[in-house]
Amino acid sequence: TKESFSSHLVGVCKGREVPDHLREGQWEWNAILDGHEKMFRDGKEVPFKPGNAFTRRLGVRHAVAAGKEDAALLAVFVPDPK
């Protein structure tokens, strides 16, 4: 999805995580659909719940971890117009 707009439904099983990663050249917008999660951005832990949303700017490493229940989020990727 590096050079195109895309969206993905992401499921994270309870107690599991999407490991720390970086998507260069893309902006990312996520909406929490179900479950309670923690986002790790720039080394800081940020809790999220259904209805919350966040944007990840270019060049920021991040990870997502589910809590005591499965979690789901909508991830939207937009290429940097530069």
XYZ file of N, CA and C in Angstrom:
246
model
N 0.816 -1.212 0.000
C 0.000 0.000 0.000
C 0.852 1.266 0.000
N 2.110 1.163 -0.301
C 3.012 2.300 -0.166
C 2.605 3.512 -1.001
N 2.122 3.307 -2.201
C 1.843 4.442 -3.073
C 0.362 4.599 -3.392
N -0.506 3.946 -2.636
C -1.930 4.061 -2.909
C -2.726 4.161 -1.609
N -3.907 4.715 -1.725
C -4.835 4.801 -0.608
C -5.359 3.392 -0.333
N -5.454 2.996 0.940
C -6.022 1.694 1.264
C -6.612 1.725 2.664
N -7.486 0.767 2.915
C -8.050 0.622 4.262
C -8.104 -0.860 4.599
N -7.965 -1.155 5.906
C -7.911 -2.540 6.360
C -8.635 -2.669 7.690
N -9.379 -3.749 7.843
C -9.911 -4.089 9.154
C -8.859 -4.949 9.843
N -8.454 -4.535 11.031
C -7.386 -5.218 11.751
C -7.943 -5.804 13.042
N -7.756 -7.080 13.230
C -8.154 -7.739 14.466
C -6.922 -8.079 15.287
N -7.003 -7.810 16.583
C -5.899 -8.139 17.485
C -6.488 -9.002 18.597
N -6.032 -10.249 18.701
C -6.537 -11.167 19.720
C -6.110 -10.709 21.113
N -6.950 -11.006 22.107
C -6.649 -10.585 23.479
C -5.242 -11.011 23.875
N -4.550 -10.093 24.542
C -3.203 -10.376 25.000
C -2.124 -10.356 23.926
N -2.505 -10.068 22.674
C -1.538 -10.058 21.565
C -1.300 -8.623 21.105
N -0.350 -8.453 20.190
C -0.069 -7.102 19.707
C 0.362 -7.094 18.248
N 0.215 -5.947 17.634
C 0.819 -5.662 16.339
C 2.162 -5.029 16.699
N 3.279 -5.692 16.404
C 4.579 -5.223 16.879
C 4.948 -3.824 16.372
N 5.882 -3.234 17.051
C 6.406 -1.924 16.699
C 6.814 -1.911 15.224
N 6.353 -0.886 14.493
C 6.667 -0.790 13.076
C 6.594 0.659 12.612
N 7.013 0.880 11.381
C 7.040 2.209 10.780
C 6.647 2.070 9.324
N 5.738 2.908 8.890
C 5.352 2.942 7.479
C 5.813 4.274 6.915
N 6.907 4.243 6.200
C 7.431 5.482 5.642
C 6.626 5.882 4.416
N 6.435 7.179 4.250
C 5.737 7.685 3.076
C 4.227 7.607 3.165
N 3.669 7.249 4.340
C 2.216 7.142 4.492
C 1.749 7.785 5.791
N 0.640 8.456 5.699
C -0.100 8.883 6.886
C -1.030 7.741 7.245
N -1.366 7.606 8.521
C -2.236 6.516 8.955
C -3.300 7.065 9.901
N -4.539 6.676 9.656
C -5.651 7.042 10.536
C -6.280 5.740 11.016
N -6.506 5.614 12.328
C -7.113 4.408 12.895
C -8.318 4.777 13.729
N -9.357 3.960 13.635
C -10.547 4.098 14.471
C -10.739 2.787 15.229
N -10.882 2.872 16.546
C -11.084 1.682 17.364
C -12.550 1.283 17.254
N -12.804 0.054 16.814
C -14.167 -0.425 16.598
C -14.677 -1.273 17.752
N -13.789 -2.058 18.356
C -14.217 -2.984 19.402
C -13.034 -3.306 20.301
N -13.314 -3.531 21.578
C -12.270 -3.906 22.520
C -11.506 -2.691 23.026
N -10.646 -2.935 23.971
C -9.814 -1.887 24.538
C -8.368 -2.188 24.185
N -7.669 -1.182 23.727
C -6.315 -1.362 23.236
C -5.389 -0.325 23.848
N -4.113 -0.566 23.651
C -3.084 0.413 23.993
C -2.281 0.675 22.736
N -2.018 1.919 22.476
C -1.169 2.322 21.366
C 0.145 2.781 21.969
N 1.221 2.380 21.372
C 2.538 2.834 21.802
C 3.098 3.701 20.684
N 3.258 5.005 20.967
C 3.776 5.965 19.985
C 4.910 6.743 20.620
N 6.005 6.856 19.911
C 7.147 7.615 20.422
C 7.516 7.186 21.831
N 7.355 5.891 22.146
C 7.703 5.374 23.462
C 6.687 5.657 24.554
N 5.537 6.225 24.198
C 4.499 6.532 25.188
C 3.296 5.619 24.988
N 2.714 5.174 26.100
C 1.529 4.317 26.056
C 0.279 5.186 26.106
N -0.627 4.948 25.157
C -1.875 5.712 25.082
C -3.030 4.714 25.020
N -3.921 4.696 26.035
C -5.052 3.759 26.001
C -6.144 4.244 25.036
N -6.816 3.281 24.398
C -7.914 3.585 23.491
C -9.084 2.655 23.766
N -10.280 3.111 23.417
C -11.496 2.307 23.557
C -12.360 2.535 22.326
N -13.420 1.746 22.130
C -14.276 1.916 20.957
C -14.758 3.364 20.831
N -14.693 3.850 19.608
C -15.094 5.225 19.320
C -13.918 6.186 19.259
N -12.774 5.804 19.820
C -11.588 6.650 19.746
C -10.943 6.522 18.372
N -10.236 7.561 17.964
C -9.502 7.548 16.703
C -8.177 8.276 16.897
N -7.205 7.956 16.069
C -5.925 8.644 16.134
C -5.292 8.685 14.753
N -4.438 9.664 14.572
C -3.677 9.814 13.341
C -2.211 9.620 13.662
N -1.532 8.898 12.812
C -0.098 8.718 12.975
C 0.591 9.508 11.877
N 1.429 10.436 12.282
C 2.145 11.248 11.301
C 3.319 10.463 10.720
N 3.891 10.991 9.695
C 5.030 10.358 9.042
C 6.202 10.194 10.007
N 6.899 9.075 9.899
C 8.125 8.855 10.648
C 7.964 8.493 12.112
N 6.773 8.071 12.535
C 6.558 7.713 13.937
C 6.398 6.201 14.061
N 7.269 5.589 14.850
C 7.159 4.151 15.125
C 5.975 3.952 16.056
N 5.271 2.838 15.890
C 4.096 2.594 16.719
C 3.781 1.106 16.790
N 3.005 0.747 17.810
C 2.535 -0.623 18.020
C 1.150 -0.537 18.653
N 0.376 -1.611 18.530
C -0.957 -1.680 19.125
C -1.070 -3.002 19.870
N -1.603 -2.954 21.095
C -1.767 -4.171 21.902
C -3.193 -4.266 22.407
N -3.799 -5.460 22.305
C -5.140 -5.688 22.842
C -5.030 -5.988 24.333
N -6.081 -5.676 25.065
C -6.102 -5.936 26.502
C -6.615 -7.330 26.806
N -7.615 -7.416 27.684
C -8.151 -8.699 28.141
C -9.239 -9.239 27.222
N -9.466 -8.555 26.102
C -10.458 -9.006 25.126
C -9.927 -8.745 23.726
N -10.503 -9.428 22.736
C -10.118 -9.170 21.350
C -10.443 -7.721 21.014
N -9.700 -7.167 20.083
C -9.913 -5.783 19.671
C -9.943 -5.707 18.151
N -10.619 -4.678 17.636
C -10.697 -4.470 16.191
C -10.542 -2.983 15.897
N -9.860 -2.694 14.794
C -9.722 -1.299 14.385
C -9.753 -1.199 12.877
N -10.114 -0.024 12.398
C -10.074 0.283 10.976
C -8.817 1.104 10.747
N -7.935 0.635 9.895
C -6.698 1.348 9.569
C -6.805 1.882 8.142
N -6.600 3.183 7.990
C -6.666 3.836 6.683
C -5.294 4.431 6.405
N -4.749 4.111 5.232
C -3.413 4.571 4.845
C -3.535 5.511 3.651
N -2.853 6.645 3.766
C -2.887 7.665 2.714
C -1.444 8.019 2.348
N -1.077 7.915 1.076
C 0.286 8.239 0.705
C 0.589 9.713 0.914
N 1.832 10.007 1.298
C 2.275 11.389 1.445
C 2.284 12.027 0.048
N 1.660 13.187 -0.097
C 1.583 13.791 -1.427
C 2.913 14.317 -1.973
N 3.963 14.289 -1.170
C 5.264 14.829 -1.643
C 5.889 13.951 -2.671
